[in-house]
CSV table of C-alpha atoms and ligand atoms in Angstrom, one decimal:
chain,number,residue,atom,x,y,z
N,26,MET,CA,-37.3,-30.4,-31.3
N,27,THR,CA,-35.1,-27.3,-31.3
N,28,GLN,CA,-31.8,-27.4,-29.4
N,29,GLN,CA,-32.2,-26.4,-25.8
N,30,THR,CA,-29.7,-25.4,-23.1
N,31,LEU,CA,-30.5,-26.3,-19.5
N,32,ILE,CA,-28.5,-24.7,-16.7
N,33,LEU,CA,-28.6,-25.7,-13.1
N,34,GLY,CA,-28.3,-22.5,-11.1
N,35,MET,CA,-27.1,-22.5,-7.5
N,36,GLU,CA,-27.1,-19.6,-5.0
N,37,THR,CA,-25.8,-19.8,-1.3
N,38,SER,CA,-24.1,-16.4,-0.9
N,39,CYS,CA,-26.1,-15.3,2.2
N,40,ASP,CA,-29.3,-16.6,3.9
N,41,GLU,CA,-31.1,-18.4,1.1
N,42,THR,CA,-30.2,-21.8,-0.2
N,43,SER,CA,-31.5,-21.8,-3.7
N,44,VAL,CA,-31.3,-24.1,-6.8
N,45,SER,CA,-33.0,-23.6,-10.2
N,46,VAL,CA,-33.3,-25.1,-13.6
N,47,ILE,CA,-33.3,-22.5,-16.4
N,48,ARG,CA,-34.0,-23.3,-20.1
N,49,ASN,CA,-32.3,-21.1,-22.7
N,50,GLY,CA,-31.4,-18.4,-20.3
N,51,GLN,CA,-35.0,-17.2,-19.8
N,52,GLU,CA,-37.4,-19.8,-18.9
N,53,ILE,CA,-37.7,-20.9,-15.3
N,54,LEU,CA,-38.4,-24.6,-15.1
N,55,SER,CA,-37.9,-24.5,-11.3
N,56,ASN,CA,-36.6,-22.1,-8.7
N,57,THR,CA,-36.5,-23.7,-5.2
N,58,VAL,CA,-35.7,-21.3,-2.4
N,59,LEU,CA,-35.0,-22.4,1.2
N,60,SER,CA,-35.0,-19.2,3.3
N,61,GLN,CA,-33.2,-19.1,6.7
N,62,ILE,CA,-34.8,-15.8,7.7
N,63,ASP,CA,-36.6,-17.3,10.7
N,64,SER,CA,-33.3,-18.7,12.2
N,65,HIS,CA,-31.5,-15.4,11.9
N,66,LYS,CA,-34.4,-13.3,13.2
N,67,ARG,CA,-33.6,-13.9,16.8
N,68,PHE,CA,-30.1,-12.6,16.3
N,69,GLY,CA,-31.3,-9.4,14.5
N,70,GLY,CA,-29.3,-10.2,11.4
N,71,VAL,CA,-27.5,-12.9,9.4
N,72,VAL,CA,-25.0,-14.9,11.5
N,73,PRO,CA,-22.4,-16.3,9.0
N,74,GLU,CA,-21.7,-19.5,10.9
N,75,VAL,CA,-25.5,-20.3,11.3
N,76,ALA,CA,-26.0,-19.5,7.6
N,77,SER,CA,-23.2,-22.0,6.6
N,78,ARG,CA,-24.7,-24.7,8.7
N,79,HIS,CA,-28.2,-24.2,7.2
N,80,HIS,CA,-26.7,-24.3,3.7
N,81,VAL,CA,-25.0,-27.6,4.5
N,82,GLU,CA,-28.2,-29.1,5.9
N,83,GLY,CA,-30.4,-27.9,3.0
N,84,VAL,CA,-28.4,-27.9,-0.2
N,85,THR,CA,-28.8,-31.6,-1.2
N,86,ALA,CA,-32.5,-31.6,-0.7
N,87,THR,CA,-32.8,-28.3,-2.5
N,88,ILE,CA,-30.9,-29.7,-5.5
N,89,GLU,CA,-33.2,-32.7,-5.6
N,90,GLU,CA,-36.3,-30.6,-5.3
N,91,ALA,CA,-35.2,-28.2,-8.1
N,92,LEU,CA,-34.5,-31.1,-10.5
N,93,ASP,CA,-37.7,-32.9,-9.5
N,94,SER,CA,-40.0,-30.0,-10.0
N,95,ALA,CA,-38.3,-29.1,-13.3
N,96,ASN,CA,-38.8,-32.8,-14.2
N,97,VAL,CA,-35.2,-33.2,-15.5
N,98,THR,CA,-32.3,-35.3,-14.5
N,99,MET,CA,-28.7,-34.3,-13.9
N,100,HIS,CA,-27.8,-36.1,-17.2
N,101,GLU,CA,-29.9,-33.5,-19.2
N,102,ILE,CA,-28.2,-30.5,-17.6
N,103,ASP,CA,-25.7,-28.7,-19.8
N,104,ALA,CA,-23.8,-26.8,-17.1
N,105,ILE,CA,-23.9,-25.8,-13.4
N,106,ALA,CA,-23.8,-22.1,-12.7
N,107,VAL,CA,-22.9,-21.2,-9.1
N,108,THR,CA,-22.5,-17.9,-7.3
N,109,GLN,CA,-18.7,-17.3,-6.8
N,110,GLY,CA,-19.2,-14.1,-4.8
N,111,PRO,CA,-19.5,-11.6,-3.3
N,112,GLY,CA,-21.1,-13.0,-0.2
N,113,LEU,CA,-20.4,-14.7,3.1
N,114,ILE,CA,-17.3,-16.8,2.3
N,115,GLY,CA,-18.4,-19.9,4.4
N,116,ALA,CA,-21.9,-19.7,2.8
N,117,LEU,CA,-20.5,-19.4,-0.7
N,118,LEU,CA,-18.2,-22.4,-0.3
N,119,ILE,CA,-21.2,-24.7,0.5
N,120,GLY,CA,-22.8,-23.9,-2.9
N,121,ILE,CA,-19.5,-24.0,-4.7
N,122,ASN,CA,-18.5,-27.4,-3.2
N,123,ALA,CA,-21.9,-28.8,-4.0
N,124,ALA,CA,-21.6,-27.5,-7.6
N,125,LYS,CA,-18.1,-29.0,-7.9
N,126,ALA,CA,-19.2,-32.4,-6.6
N,127,LEU,CA,-22.0,-32.4,-9.2
N,128,ALA,CA,-19.7,-31.2,-12.0
N,129,PHE,CA,-17.2,-34.0,-11.1
N,130,ALA,CA,-19.7,-36.7,-10.7
N,131,TYR,CA,-21.7,-36.0,-13.9
N,132,ASP,CA,-18.8,-34.5,-15.9
N,133,LYS,CA,-20.5,-31.1,-16.5
N,134,PRO,CA,-18.9,-27.7,-16.9
N,135,ILE,CA,-19.1,-25.4,-13.9
N,136,ILE,CA,-19.8,-21.6,-14.5
N,137,PRO,CA,-18.8,-19.1,-11.8
N,138,VAL,CA,-21.3,-16.2,-11.6
N,139,HIS,CA,-21.0,-12.8,-10.0
N,140,HIS,CA,-23.9,-12.3,-7.5
N,141,ILE,CA,-24.7,-8.9,-8.9
N,142,ALA,CA,-24.7,-10.1,-12.5
N,143,GLY,CA,-27.3,-12.6,-11.2
N,144,HIS,CA,-29.5,-9.8,-9.7
N,145,ILE,CA,-29.3,-7.9,-13.0
N,146,TYR,CA,-30.3,-11.0,-15.0
N,147,ALA,CA,-33.4,-11.6,-12.8
N,148,ASN,CA,-34.9,-8.9,-15.0
N,149,HIS,CA,-34.2,-11.0,-18.1
N,150,LEU,CA,-36.4,-13.8,-16.8
N,151,GLU,CA,-39.5,-11.6,-17.1
N,152,GLN,CA,-38.6,-9.1,-19.9
N,153,PRO,CA,-35.6,-9.6,-22.2
N,154,LEU,CA,-32.8,-7.2,-21.5
N,155,THR,CA,-32.3,-4.6,-24.3
N,156,PHE,CA,-29.2,-2.4,-24.6
N,157,PRO,CA,-27.9,0.0,-23.7
N,158,LEU,CA,-29.4,0.0,-20.2
N,159,MET,CA,-28.7,1.3,-16.7
N,160,ALA,CA,-29.1,-1.1,-13.8
N,161,LEU,CA,-29.7,0.2,-10.3
N,162,ILE,CA,-28.7,-2.5,-7.8
N,163,VAL,CA,-30.1,-2.1,-4.4
N,164,SER,CA,-29.7,-5.0,-1.9
N,165,GLY,CA,-28.6,-5.8,1.6
N,166,GLY,CA,-25.0,-5.9,0.5
N,167,HIS,CA,-24.8,-3.6,-2.5
N,168,THR,CA,-25.9,-0.2,-3.9
N,169,GLU,CA,-24.5,0.3,-7.4
N,170,LEU,CA,-25.3,1.9,-10.8
N,171,VAL,CA,-24.1,-0.4,-13.6
N,172,TYR,CA,-24.1,0.7,-17.3
N,173,MET,CA,-24.4,-2.1,-19.8
N,174,LYS,CA,-24.0,-1.6,-23.5
N,175,ASP,CA,-24.5,-5.3,-24.3
N,176,HIS,CA,-25.0,-8.7,-22.7
N,177,LEU,CA,-22.3,-9.4,-20.1
N,178,ASN,CA,-20.8,-5.9,-20.4
N,179,PHE,CA,-20.7,-4.3,-17.0
N,180,GLU,CA,-19.4,-0.9,-16.2
N,181,VAL,CA,-19.8,0.3,-12.6
N,182,ILE,CA,-20.4,4.0,-12.7
N,183,GLY,CA,-21.3,4.5,-9.1
N,184,GLU,CA,-21.4,2.6,-5.8
N,185,THR,CA,-21.9,3.1,-2.1
N,186,ARG,CA,-19.0,4.4,-0.2
N,187,ASP,CA,-20.2,3.0,3.1
N,188,ASP,CA,-23.4,1.1,4.0
N,189,ALA,CA,-25.6,-0.7,1.4
N,190,VAL,CA,-29.1,0.7,1.2
N,191,GLY,CA,-30.7,-2.6,2.5
N,192,GLU,CA,-28.2,-2.6,5.4
N,193,ALA,CA,-29.3,1.0,6.3
N,194,TYR,CA,-33.0,-0.1,6.2
N,195,ASP,CA,-32.2,-3.1,8.4
N,196,LYS,CA,-30.2,-0.9,10.9
N,197,VAL,CA,-32.8,1.8,11.1
N,198,ALA,CA,-35.5,-0.8,11.6
N,199,ARG,CA,-33.6,-2.2,14.5
N,200,THR,CA,-33.5,1.2,16.2
N,201,ILE,CA,-37.3,1.2,16.3
N,202,ASN,CA,-37.4,-2.4,17.4
N,203,LEU,CA,-38.6,-4.0,14.2
N,204,PRO,CA,-37.5,-7.6,13.6
N,205,TYR,CA,-35.0,-8.6,10.9
N,206,PRO,CA,-35.2,-8.1,7.9
N,207,GLY,CA,-36.5,-4.6,8.6
N,208,GLY,CA,-36.7,-3.3,5.0
N,209,PRO,CA,-40.1,-4.6,4.2
N,210,GLN,CA,-41.5,-3.4,7.5
N,211,ILE,CA,-40.2,0.1,7.1
N,212,ASP,CA,-41.6,0.1,3.6
N,213,GLN,CA,-45.0,-0.8,5.0
N,214,LEU,CA,-44.9,1.8,7.9
N,215,ALA,CA,-43.8,4.5,5.5
N,216,THR,CA,-47.2,4.4,3.8
N,217,GLN,CA,-48.8,5.5,7.0
N,218,GLY,CA,-46.6,8.3,8.3
N,219,GLN,CA,-45.5,11.8,7.4
N,220,ASP,CA,-42.1,13.2,6.5
N,221,VAL,CA,-41.7,15.4,9.6
N,222,TYR,CA,-38.1,14.7,10.6
N,223,ASP,CA,-36.4,16.2,7.5
N,224,PHE,CA,-33.5,13.8,7.4
N,225,PRO,CA,-30.6,14.8,5.1
N,226,ARG,CA,-30.3,13.8,1.4
N,227,VAL,CA,-26.7,12.8,0.8
N,228,TRP,CA,-25.8,13.8,-2.8
N,229,LEU,CA,-22.0,13.8,-2.5
N,230,GLU,CA,-20.0,15.8,-5.2
N,231,LYS,CA,-21.9,17.3,-8.1
N,232,ASP,CA,-22.5,14.6,-10.8
N,233,SER,CA,-21.2,11.8,-8.6
N,234,TYR,CA,-23.1,8.5,-9.0
N,235,ASP,CA,-21.8,7.2,-5.7
N,236,PHE,CA,-24.0,6.8,-2.7
N,237,SER,CA,-23.6,7.1,1.1
N,238,PHE,CA,-26.1,6.0,3.6
N,239,SER,CA,-24.2,5.9,6.9
N,240,GLY,CA,-24.7,9.6,7.6
N,241,LEU,CA,-28.5,9.2,7.1
N,242,LYS,CA,-28.5,6.2,9.4
N,243,SER,CA,-26.6,8.2,12.1
N,244,ALA,CA,-29.0,11.1,11.6
N,245,VAL,CA,-31.9,8.8,12.3
N,246,ILE,CA,-30.2,7.2,15.4
N,247,ASN,CA,-29.3,10.7,16.8
N,248,LYS,CA,-32.8,12.0,16.3
N,249,LEU,CA,-34.3,9.0,18.1
N,250,HIS,CA,-31.8,9.4,20.9
N,251,ASN,CA,-32.7,13.1,21.3
N,252,LEU,CA,-36.4,12.4,21.3
N,253,ARG,CA,-36.0,9.7,23.9
N,254,GLN,CA,-33.8,12.0,26.1
N,255,LYS,CA,-36.5,14.6,26.0
N,256,ASN,CA,-39.2,12.0,26.7
N,257,GLU,CA,-40.9,13.0,23.5
N,258,GLU,CA,-43.1,10.5,21.6
N,259,ILE,CA,-41.5,8.7,18.7
N,260,VAL,CA,-43.9,8.1,15.9
N,261,GLU,CA,-42.5,5.0,14.1
N,262,GLU,CA,-44.5,5.6,11.0
N,263,ASN,CA,-43.0,9.1,10.7
N,264,VAL,CA,-39.5,7.8,11.2
N,265,ALA,CA,-40.1,5.3,8.4
N,266,THR,CA,-41.6,7.8,6.0
N,267,SER,CA,-38.9,10.4,6.7
N,268,PHE,CA,-36.1,7.9,6.3
N,269,GLN,CA,-37.6,6.2,3.2
N,270,ASN,CA,-38.2,9.6,1.5
N,271,SER,CA,-34.6,10.5,1.9
N,272,VAL,CA,-33.4,7.1,0.5
N,273,VAL,CA,-35.9,7.1,-2.4
N,274,GLU,CA,-35.3,10.7,-3.5
N,275,VAL,CA,-31.5,10.1,-3.8
N,276,LEU,CA,-31.7,6.7,-5.5
N,277,SER,CA,-34.3,7.9,-8.0
N,278,TYR,CA,-32.5,11.2,-8.8
N,279,LYS,CA,-29.2,9.5,-9.4
N,280,ALA,CA,-30.6,6.6,-11.4
N,281,ILE,CA,-32.5,9.0,-13.8
N,282,HIS,CA,-29.5,11.4,-14.0
N,283,ALA,CA,-27.3,8.5,-15.0
N,284,CYS,CA,-29.7,7.4,-17.7
N,285,LYS,CA,-29.8,10.9,-19.1
N,286,SER,CA,-26.0,11.4,-19.0
N,287,TYR,CA,-25.4,8.0,-20.7
N,288,ASP,CA,-28.3,8.5,-23.1
N,289,VAL,CA,-30.0,5.4,-22.0
N,290,LYS,CA,-33.7,4.8,-22.4
N,291,ARG,CA,-34.0,1.6,-20.3
N,292,LEU,CA,-33.6,1.4,-16.5
N,293,ILE,CA,-33.7,-1.9,-14.7
N,294,VAL,CA,-33.7,-2.3,-10.9
N,295,ALA,CA,-32.5,-5.3,-9.0
N,296,GLY,CA,-31.8,-6.7,-5.5
N,297,GLY,CA,-34.0,-7.0,-2.4
N,298,VAL,CA,-34.7,-3.3,-2.0
N,299,ALA,CA,-36.2,-3.3,-5.6
N,300,SER,CA,-39.3,-4.6,-3.9
N,301,ASN,CA,-39.7,-1.3,-2.1
N,302,LYS,CA,-43.1,0.2,-2.9
N,303,GLY,CA,-41.9,3.8,-2.4
N,304,LEU,CA,-38.9,3.3,-4.7
N,305,ARG,CA,-41.0,1.6,-7.3
N,306,THR,CA,-43.6,4.4,-7.4
N,307,SER,CA,-41.0,7.2,-7.5
N,308,LEU,CA,-39.0,5.5,-10.3
N,309,LYS,CA,-42.1,4.8,-12.3
N,310,GLU,CA,-43.2,8.4,-12.1
N,311,ALA,CA,-39.7,9.8,-13.0
N,312,CYS,CA,-39.2,7.3,-15.8
N,313,ASP,CA,-42.6,8.1,-17.3
N,314,ASN,CA,-41.7,11.8,-17.2
N,315,GLU,CA,-38.4,11.2,-19.0
N,316,GLY,CA,-39.6,8.6,-21.5
N,317,ILE,CA,-37.4,5.9,-20.0
N,318,THR,CA,-38.7,2.3,-19.9
N,319,LEU,CA,-38.5,0.9,-16.4
N,320,THR,CA,-38.4,-2.8,-15.5
N,321,ILE,CA,-38.4,-4.2,-12.0
N,322,PRO,CA,-38.7,-8.0,-11.4
N,323,SER,CA,-41.5,-9.5,-9.3
N,324,PRO,CA,-40.6,-9.4,-5.6
N,325,SER,CA,-39.7,-13.1,-5.5
N,326,LEU,CA,-37.0,-12.5,-8.2
N,327,CYS,CA,-35.7,-9.3,-6.4
N,328,THR,CA,-34.5,-11.2,-3.3
N,329,ASP,CA,-31.7,-13.8,-3.6
N,330,ASN,CA,-32.7,-16.8,-5.7
N,331,ALA,CA,-31.0,-19.2,-8.0
N,332,ALA,CA,-33.1,-18.5,-11.1
N,333,MET,CA,-31.1,-15.3,-11.6
N,334,ILE,CA,-27.8,-17.1,-11.3
N,335,GLY,CA,-29.0,-19.7,-13.9
N,336,ALA,CA,-30.0,-16.9,-16.3
N,337,ALA,CA,-26.7,-15.0,-16.0
N,338,GLY,CA,-24.9,-18.4,-16.0
N,339,HIS,CA,-26.5,-19.2,-19.3
N,340,TYR,CA,-24.9,-16.2,-21.1
N,341,LEU,CA,-21.5,-16.8,-19.4
N,342,TYR,CA,-21.7,-20.4,-20.6
N,343,GLN,CA,-22.5,-19.3,-24.1
N,344,ALA,CA,-19.6,-16.8,-24.0
N,345,GLY,CA,-17.3,-19.7,-23.1
N,346,LEU,CA,-16.6,-18.9,-19.4
N,347,ARG,CA,-15.6,-22.1,-17.5
N,348,GLY,CA,-14.6,-22.6,-13.9
N,349,ASP,CA,-12.6,-25.7,-12.8
N,350,LEU,CA,-12.6,-27.9,-9.8
N,351,ALA,CA,-10.2,-25.5,-8.0
N,352,LEU,CA,-12.9,-22.8,-8.1
N,353,ASN,CA,-13.0,-20.8,-4.9
N,354,GLY,CA,-15.5,-18.4,-3.3
N,355,GLU,CA,-14.4,-14.8,-3.4
N,356,ASN,CA,-15.9,-11.9,-1.5
N,357,ASN,CA,-14.0,-9.2,-3.3
N,358,ILE,CA,-14.6,-10.0,-6.9
N,359,ASP,CA,-15.4,-7.2,-9.3
N,360,ILE,CA,-18.4,-7.5,-11.6
N,361,GLU,CA,-16.4,-5.8,-14.4
N,362,ASP,CA,-14.2,-8.9,-14.4
N,363,PHE,CA,-17.3,-10.8,-15.7
N,364,THR,CA,-17.4,-8.6,-18.8
N,365,MET,CA,-17.3,-10.9,-21.8
N,366,SER,CA,-18.2,-8.6,-24.6
N,367,LYS,CA,-16.5,-5.3,-25.6
U,12,KG4,O1,-30.9,-8.9,-2.5
U,12,KG4,P1,-31.2,-9.4,-1.1
U,12,KG4,O2,-32.2,-10.5,-0.9
U,12,KG4,O3,-29.9,-9.9,-0.5
U,12,KG4,C1,-28.6,-9.4,-0.7
U,12,KG4,O4,-28.0,-9.8,-1.8
U,12,KG4,O5,-28.2,-8.5,0.1
U,12,KG4,O6,-31.6,-8.1,-0.3
U,12,KG4,C2,-32.0,-8.2,1.1
U,12,KG4,C3,-32.2,-6.8,1.6
U,12,KG4,C4,-32.5,-6.7,3.1
U,12,KG4,O7,-31.7,-5.7,3.6
U,12,KG4,C5,-34.0,-6.3,3.2
U,12,KG4,O8,-34.3,-5.6,4.3
U,12,KG4,C6,-34.1,-5.5,1.9
U,12,KG4,O9,-33.4,-6.2,0.9
U,12,KG4,N1,-35.5,-5.4,1.5
U,12,KG4,C7,-36.2,-4.3,1.5
U,12,KG4,C8,-37.5,-4.6,1.0
U,12,KG4,N2,-37.6,-5.9,0.8
U,12,KG4,C9,-36.4,-6.4,1.1
U,12,KG4,N3,-35.8,-3.0,1.8
U,12,KG4,C10,-36.8,-2.0,1.6
U,12,KG4,N4,-38.0,-2.2,1.2
U,12,KG4,C11,-38.5,-3.5,0.9
U,12,KG4,N5,-39.7,-3.7,0.5
U,13,ZN,ZN1,-28.4,-10.5,-3.4
């Protein structure tokens, strides 16, 4: 039998407790995800302390379930890859401490993984990454354009200057009384409305790959406020369509512009908002027109999961990155610090 590498991936940066077993960086043997969404719904967003408590309660069973469904034992695992950050610090620490306990008990190396590197490598689980590529990361915590000329070579060429796109979705959803997380619901409503509110497109300076969504969010809130004051009807579907059109137009234009400027023929999309139907359709059309190959993971690999951490962890392991038992969670770590090839 050929030599195989088995990575145990662990992700607890926000509101999913997830553990995976990944073979050779690409094959998912298991990917167990325990979602806390129902607990956070009643607060309208993720409550960090509640998230930490759920991770503590769920992490041991999730590890056992991931190993069981992969039909492997800890002895067969080569290394434990765990999200180091960014994320909620208390939540990160639960995964990191569980990983450290396993590393110590079974004498296995521990591999710290940047959460966004994980989101990028979610693509690799379905279609091998080819380079150079541009990655558009759109999640609840991040909006970034990352240029990669090789495996584990991350150059951030643009990022949000204020709200992340998923955060803007969730906040706008709340203003029209949709439950958390609002992104998928706005996406659904957007298919039924019309773009009548003409919300702004925030381009920033010419040729900037940065993003800004707080102005758009305020424009939506102000518009709703005005309509309510005038006792005019608010058509939720139209709010959703108008908001989504503004977001999608800016994201698509900047992603394609970045591909063209960097002479890249492959665009990958990652993060929870990559499930967005409007964004998928718009990017597909634009990429087809420009001869760019587009890949977007299946929705279950777009949102937080440990399979993506195991996949990125595999390459970091092969590149020789090792954490130690002093490993700490970090909210402000830079993905460029995880660059392992020049
Ligand atoms: O990547 P993710 O699971 O967690 C973070 O790392 O942040 O992303 C969660 C975010 C939430 O803001 C959620 O509303 C958004 O992704 N989201 C969507 C859709 N599905 C999830 N936003 C817009 N359209 C969707 N279909
Ligand atoms: Zn994420």
